[in-house]
PDB file of C-alpha atoms in Angstrom:
ATOM      1  CA  HIS A   1     126.795   0.756 179.628  1.00 92.00           C
ATOM      2  CA  VAL A   2     125.190   0.788 175.936  1.00 96.00           C
ATOM      3  CA  GLY A   3     121.951   2.533 176.013  1.00 97.00           C
ATOM      4  CA  ILE A   4     121.147   2.607 172.642  1.00 97.00           C
ATOM      5  CA  ALA A   5     122.493   0.899 169.599  1.00 96.00           C
ATOM      6  CA  GLY A   6     121.832   2.168 166.271  1.00 94.00           C
ATOM      7  CA  PRO A   7     122.435   0.963 162.491  1.00 93.00           C
ATOM      8  CA  LEU A   8     123.763   2.589 159.183  1.00 88.00           C
ATOM      9  CA  GLU A   9     121.373   4.255 157.698  1.00 87.00           C
ATOM     10  CA  LEU A  10     120.962   3.770 153.964  1.00 88.00           C
ATOM     11  CA  ASP A  11     118.632   6.096 151.514  1.00 86.00           C
ATOM     12  CA  TYR A  12     115.734   3.980 150.235  1.00 89.00           C
ATOM     13  CA  TYR A  13     115.515   5.277 147.240  1.00 88.00           C
ATOM     14  CA  GLU A  14     119.153   5.210 146.512  1.00 88.00           C
ATOM     15  CA  PRO A  15     120.242   2.398 148.404  1.00 81.00           C
ATOM     16  CA  GLY A  16     124.085   3.012 148.049  1.00 83.00           C
ATOM     17  CA  ARG A  17     123.754   6.253 149.780  1.00 85.00           C
ATOM     18  CA  VAL A  18     124.479   6.483 153.375  1.00 83.00           C
ATOM     19  CA  VAL A  19     122.219   9.034 155.498  1.00 79.00           C
ATOM     20  CA  ASP A  20     123.846  10.711 158.276  1.00 75.00           C
ATOM     21  CA  SER A  21     122.350   8.529 160.961  1.00 78.00           C
ATOM     22  CA  VAL A  22     124.845   9.532 163.782  1.00 83.00           C
ATOM     23  CA  GLY A  23     125.857  12.851 165.095  1.00 80.00           C
ATOM     24  CA  VAL A  24     128.247  14.890 166.864  1.00 80.00           C
ATOM     25  CA  VAL A  25     127.243  17.570 169.526  1.00 80.00           C
ATOM     26  CA  ARG A  26     129.040  20.677 168.799  1.00 80.00           C
ATOM     27  CA  PRO A  27     126.378  23.176 170.082  1.00 85.00           C
ATOM     28  CA  TRP A  28     128.723  26.413 169.712  1.00 80.00           C
ATOM     29  CA  ARG A  29     128.079  26.123 165.781  1.00 78.00           C
ATOM     30  CA  GLY A  30     124.262  26.401 166.111  1.00 74.00           C
ATOM     31  CA  VAL A  31     123.481  23.177 165.141  1.00 69.00           C
ATOM     32  CA  ILE A  32     123.696  19.629 166.511  1.00 75.00           C
ATOM     33  CA  GLY A  33     123.786  17.152 163.559  1.00 71.00           C
ATOM     34  CA  GLY A  34     125.190  14.130 162.122  1.00 66.00           C
ATOM     35  CA  THR A  35     127.953  12.646 159.835  1.00 65.00           C
ATOM     36  CA  ALA A  36     129.674   9.251 159.883  1.00 59.00           C
ATOM     37  CA  ARG A  37     132.806  10.478 158.227  1.00 65.00           C
ATOM     38  CA  GLY A  38     135.652   9.944 160.660  1.00 69.00           C
ATOM     39  CA  LEU A  39     134.482   7.411 163.209  1.00 77.00           C
ATOM     40  CA  THR A  40     136.888   5.392 164.707  1.00 80.00           C
ATOM     41  CA  LEU A  41     135.591   2.033 164.978  1.00 82.00           C
ATOM     42  CA  ASP A  42     136.527  -0.521 167.518  1.00 86.00           C
ATOM     43  CA  CYS A  43     137.661  -3.886 167.023  1.00 84.00           C
ATOM     44  CA  GLN A  44     134.164  -5.184 166.965  1.00 88.00           C
ATOM     45  CA  GLY A  45     133.397  -2.625 164.112  1.00 87.00           C
ATOM     46  CA  CYS A  46     131.490  -0.344 166.361  1.00 91.00           C
ATOM     47  CA  ALA A  47     131.604   3.638 167.269  1.00 91.00           C
ATOM     48  CA  ASP A  48     130.776   5.493 170.096  1.00 91.00           C
ATOM     49  CA  VAL A  49     128.666   8.218 168.952  1.00 92.00           C
ATOM     50  CA  ASP A  50     126.706  11.634 170.405  1.00 91.00           C
ATOM     51  CA  LEU A  51     123.722  11.113 168.614  1.00 91.00           C
ATOM     52  CA  LEU A  52     122.079   8.330 166.655  1.00 93.00           C
ATOM     53  CA  SER A  53     118.565   8.798 164.431  1.00 89.00           C
ATOM     54  CA  GLY A  54     115.696   7.761 165.788  1.00 89.00           C
ATOM     55  CA  PHE A  55     114.138   6.063 162.911  1.00 85.00           C
ATOM     56  CA  ASN A  56     115.406   2.604 163.807  1.00 89.00           C
ATOM     57  CA  LEU A  57     116.993   2.099 167.530  1.00 94.00           C
ATOM     58  CA  PHE A  58     117.770  -0.773 169.585  1.00 95.00           C
ATOM     59  CA  VAL A  59     117.399   0.760 173.153  1.00 97.00           C
ATOM     60  CA  ARG A  60     117.890  -0.960 176.329  1.00 97.00           C
ATOM     61  CA  CYS A  61     114.912  -0.826 179.025  1.00 97.00           C
ATOM     62  CA  ASP A  62     116.939   0.207 181.818  1.00 97.00           C
ATOM     63  CA  ALA A  63     118.203   2.891 179.947  1.00 98.00           C
ATOM     64  CA  VAL A  64     114.778   4.127 179.442  1.00 97.00           C
ATOM     65  CA  GLN A  65     113.839   3.682 182.905  1.00 97.00           C
ATOM     66  CA  ALA A  66     116.441   5.568 183.875  1.00 97.00           C
ATOM     67  CA  VAL A  67     116.261   8.525 181.539  1.00 97.00           C
ATOM     68  CA  GLY A  68     112.463   8.421 180.548  1.00 97.00           C
ATOM     69  CA  PRO A  69     110.634   8.413 177.350  1.00 97.00           C
ATOM     70  CA  MET A  70     111.252  10.834 174.361  1.00 96.00           C
ATOM     71  CA  ASP A  71     109.738  14.124 175.104  1.00 96.00           C
ATOM     72  CA  GLU A  72     106.468  14.297 173.504  1.00 94.00           C
ATOM     73  CA  GLY A  73     106.506  17.911 173.403  1.00 94.00           C
ATOM     74  CA  PHE A  74     109.008  17.985 170.178  1.00 94.00           C
ATOM     75  CA  PHE A  75     106.373  15.778 168.595  1.00 91.00           C
ATOM     76  CA  LEU A  76     108.500  15.690 165.073  1.00 88.00           C
ATOM     77  CA  TYR A  77     112.098  16.260 164.647  1.00 89.00           C
ATOM     78  CA  CYS A  78     114.801  16.579 167.521  1.00 91.00           C
ATOM     79  CA  GLU A  79     112.674  14.125 169.961  1.00 94.00           C
ATOM     80  CA  ASP A  80     115.536  11.650 169.152  1.00 93.00           C
ATOM     81  CA  THR A  81     118.188  14.230 169.215  1.00 93.00           C
ATOM     82  CA  GLU A  82     116.922  15.530 172.555  1.00 96.00           C
ATOM     83  CA  TRP A  83     116.535  12.066 173.893  1.00 96.00           C
ATOM     84  CA  CYS A  84     120.366  10.864 173.105  1.00 95.00           C
ATOM     85  CA  VAL A  85     121.864  14.085 174.709  1.00 95.00           C
ATOM     86  CA  ARG A  86     119.626  13.058 177.862  1.00 97.00           C
ATOM     87  CA  MET A  87     121.126   9.660 177.744  1.00 97.00           C
ATOM     88  CA  ARG A  88     124.375  10.930 177.321  1.00 96.00           C
ATOM     89  CA  LYS A  89     124.410  13.157 180.479  1.00 96.00           C
ATOM     90  CA  LYS A  90     123.119  10.301 182.254  1.00 97.00           C
ATOM     91  CA  GLY A  91     126.383   8.311 181.633  1.00 97.00           C
ATOM     92  CA  TRP A  92     124.840   5.950 178.870  1.00 98.00           C
ATOM     93  CA  ARG A  93     126.756   4.984 175.808  1.00 96.00           C
ATOM     94  CA  LEU A  94     125.275   5.502 172.129  1.00 96.00           C
ATOM     95  CA  LEU A  95     126.823   2.898 169.691  1.00 95.00           C
ATOM     96  CA  HIS A  96     126.658   3.248 165.963  1.00 93.00           C
ATOM     97  CA  VAL A  97     126.863  -0.441 164.571  1.00 93.00           C
ATOM     98  CA  PRO A  98     127.294  -0.085 160.739  1.00 90.00           C
ATOM     99  CA  ALA A  99     127.380  -3.750 160.190  1.00 92.00           C
ATOM    100  CA  ALA A 100     123.535  -3.369 160.955  1.00 92.00           C
ATOM    101  CA  ARG A 101     121.856  -1.523 157.649  1.00 90.00           C
ATOM    102  CA  VAL A 102     118.477  -0.405 157.611  1.00 90.00           C
ATOM    103  CA  TRP A 103     116.718   1.421 154.757  1.00 89.00           C
ATOM    104  CA  HIS A 104     114.908   4.475 155.354  1.00 85.00           C
ATOM    105  CA  LYS A 105     112.340   6.296 153.447  1.00 83.00           C
ATOM    106  CA  GLY A 106     113.296   9.747 154.948  1.00 76.00           C
ATOM    107  CA  SER A 107     110.974  12.496 155.678  1.00 73.00           C
ATOM    108  CA  GLN A 108     107.631  10.675 154.788  1.00 74.00           C
ATOM    109  CA  SER A 109     105.920  12.470 157.657  1.00 74.00           C
ATOM    110  CA  THR A 110     106.249  15.861 156.419  1.00 74.00           C
ATOM    111  CA  GLY A 111     107.880  15.738 152.947  1.00 70.00           C
ATOM    112  CA  TRP A 112     111.508  16.623 152.404  1.00 79.00           C
ATOM    113  CA  GLY A 113     111.924  20.428 152.122  1.00 84.00           C
ATOM    114  CA  SER A 114     108.464  21.240 152.979  1.00 90.00           C
ATOM    115  CA  PRO A 115     107.552  24.363 155.011  1.00 91.00           C
ATOM    116  CA  LEU A 116     106.448  21.735 157.698  1.00 90.00           C
ATOM    117  CA  MET A 117     109.714  20.026 158.102  1.00 91.00           C
ATOM    118  CA  TYR A 118     111.284  23.681 158.205  1.00 94.00           C
ATOM    119  CA  TYR A 119     108.863  24.719 160.898  1.00 94.00           C
ATOM    120  CA  TYR A 120     109.660  21.631 163.270  1.00 93.00           C
ATOM    121  CA  THR A 121     113.258  21.375 162.671  1.00 92.00           C
ATOM    122  CA  THR A 122     113.439  25.154 163.273  1.00 95.00           C
ATOM    123  CA  ARG A 123     111.039  25.120 166.541  1.00 96.00           C
ATOM    124  CA  ASN A 124     112.575  21.798 167.914  1.00 95.00           C
ATOM    125  CA  GLN A 125     116.103  22.926 167.496  1.00 94.00           C
ATOM    126  CA  LEU A 126     115.760  26.069 169.169  1.00 96.00           C
ATOM    127  CA  ARG A 127     114.007  24.252 172.305  1.00 96.00           C
ATOM    128  CA  LEU A 128     116.661  21.729 172.279  1.00 95.00           C
ATOM    129  CA  PHE A 129     119.411  24.134 172.634  1.00 95.00           C
ATOM    130  CA  SER A 130     117.230  26.160 175.394  1.00 96.00           C
ATOM    131  CA  MET A 131     116.939  23.118 177.114  1.00 96.00           C
ATOM    132  CA  HIS A 132     120.263  21.642 177.186  1.00 96.00           C
ATOM    133  CA  PHE A 133     122.487  24.364 175.475  1.00 95.00           C
ATOM    134  CA  PRO A 134     121.534  27.628 176.788  1.00 95.00           C
ATOM    135  CA  TYR A 135     124.969  29.234 176.308  1.00 94.00           C
ATOM    136  CA  ALA A 136     124.886  28.440 172.495  1.00 93.00           C
ATOM    137  CA  LEU A 137     121.140  29.663 171.948  1.00 94.00           C
ATOM    138  CA  PRO A 138     122.618  32.948 170.194  1.00 94.00           C
ATOM    139  CA  SER A 139     124.388  30.650 167.832  1.00 92.00           C
ATOM    140  CA  ALA A 140     120.967  28.451 167.121  1.00 93.00           C
ATOM    141  CA  LEU A 141     119.205  31.692 166.858  1.00 94.00           C
ATOM    142  CA  ILE A 142     121.529  33.136 164.146  1.00 94.00           C
ATOM    143  CA  ARG A 143     121.603  29.891 162.136  1.00 92.00           C
ATOM    144  CA  SER A 144     117.993  29.966 161.956  1.00 94.00           C
ATOM    145  CA  ALA A 145     117.826  33.222 160.744  1.00 95.00           C
ATOM    146  CA  LEU A 146     120.640  32.441 157.968  1.00 95.00           C
ATOM    147  CA  ARG A 147     118.424  29.688 156.939  1.00 94.00           C
ATOM    148  CA  GLY A 148     115.295  31.723 156.536  1.00 95.00           C
ATOM    149  CA  LEU A 149     117.310  34.527 154.623  1.00 96.00           C
ATOM    150  CA  LYS A 150     118.662  31.670 152.569  1.00 96.00           C
ATOM    151  CA  LEU A 151     115.148  30.522 151.578  1.00 96.00           C
ATOM    152  CA  VAL A 152     114.246  34.206 150.652  1.00 94.00           C
ATOM    153  CA  ARG A 153     117.193  34.479 148.383  1.00 94.00           C
ATOM    154  CA  TYR A 154     115.546  31.311 146.556  1.00 94.00           C
ATOM    155  CA  ARG A 155     112.266  32.881 147.083  1.00 94.00           C
ATOM    156  CA  ARG A 156     111.002  29.684 148.898  1.00 93.00           C
ATOM    157  CA  TRP A 157     108.355  31.649 150.519  1.00 93.00           C
ATOM    158  CA  PRO A 158     106.442  28.856 152.035  1.00 93.00           C
ATOM    159  CA  GLN A 159     109.699  27.236 153.456  1.00 94.00           C
ATOM    160  CA  CYS A 160     110.538  30.708 154.863  1.00 95.00           C
ATOM    161  CA  TRP A 161     107.118  30.941 156.547  1.00 93.00           C
ATOM    162  CA  GLY A 162     107.900  27.638 158.319  1.00 94.00           C
ATOM    163  CA  VAL A 163     111.231  28.825 159.867  1.00 96.00           C
ATOM    164  CA  VAL A 164     109.261  32.111 160.948  1.00 95.00           C
ATOM    165  CA  ARG A 165     106.584  30.281 162.476  1.00 93.00           C
ATOM    166  CA  GLY A 166     109.014  27.948 164.018  1.00 95.00           C
ATOM    167  CA  CYS A 167     110.813  30.741 165.870  1.00 96.00           C
ATOM    168  CA  TRP A 168     107.759  32.526 166.767  1.00 95.00           C
ATOM    169  CA  ASP A 169     106.081  29.386 168.461  1.00 95.00           C
ATOM    170  CA  TRP A 170     109.434  28.572 170.063  1.00 96.00           C
ATOM    171  CA  MET A 171     109.365  32.066 171.554  1.00 95.00           C
ATOM    172  CA  ARG A 172     105.545  31.437 172.796  1.00 94.00           C
ATOM    173  CA  GLY A 173     106.657  27.984 174.349  1.00 93.00           C
ATOM    174  CA  LYS A 174     104.156  26.074 172.243  1.00 92.00           C
ATOM    175  CA  LEU A 175     104.956  22.526 172.123  1.00 90.00           C
ATOM    176  CA  GLY A 176     103.510  19.348 170.336  1.00 88.00           C
ATOM    177  CA  MET A 177     101.832  19.479 166.876  1.00 85.00           C
ATOM    178  CA  ALA A 178     101.069  22.832 165.558  1.00 73.00           C
ATOM    179  CA  GLN A 179     100.305  24.470 162.587  1.00 57.00           C
ATOM    180  CA  ILE A 180      99.993  21.441 160.627  1.00 57.00           C
ATOM    181  CA  ARG A 181      96.987  22.436 158.387  1.00 59.00           C
ATOM    182  CA  ARG A 182      98.127  25.864 157.333  1.00 58.00           C
ATOM    183  CA  LEU A 183     101.736  24.816 156.801  1.00 57.00           C
ATOM    184  CA  ARG A 184     100.632  21.564 154.803  1.00 56.00           C
ATOM    185  CA  ARG A 185      98.512  23.830 152.725  1.00 50.00           C
ATOM    186  CA  ARG A 186     101.286  25.784 152.184  1.00 51.00           C
ATOM    187  CA  ARG A 187     103.588  23.211 151.069  1.00 48.00           C
ATOM    188  CA  ASP A 188     101.063  21.856 148.484  1.00 50.00           C
ATOM    189  CA  GLU A 189     100.930  25.292 146.981  1.00 51.00           C
ATOM    190  CA  ALA A 190     104.886  25.309 146.475  1.00 49.00           C
TER     191      ALA A 190
END
């Protein structure tokens, strides 16, 4: 049964540029992410995938009833990924439909590259790994540390602070909306 179908995501500001709206699960690499490259399309022009971006999904009602809603503890970023992981674990297929196209204005909630984006992606990726792939959590922690060190190297202090706070709040079990005012102020200073 197909539980979710998702379109090809195109960048709103660069309409010909494809955004990674599908993904693969390779937790041992410390990241769960996407690429549309190398997908094998079936005779109808669709492909089974591990993950679909949550910006635009077509979801069966019985799939939601079987799996439950998205986890609000994530608040921003990774909530769609975690939902897709649960869907697949319950036996639902995720279908990428590249003939359906949607133009997306990405990162409007946080601002691309903002401390807030780094905070939520770091915290929520660690939460996702601890929930579904605990054996690969060391890889995710290393990946987060490397992300932080890269930001230090380029002297992007507010973004580095977002990574550090994301790790700290994940360790404390802090969920949902958090640290927005302080991290937004830091984004504006950057």
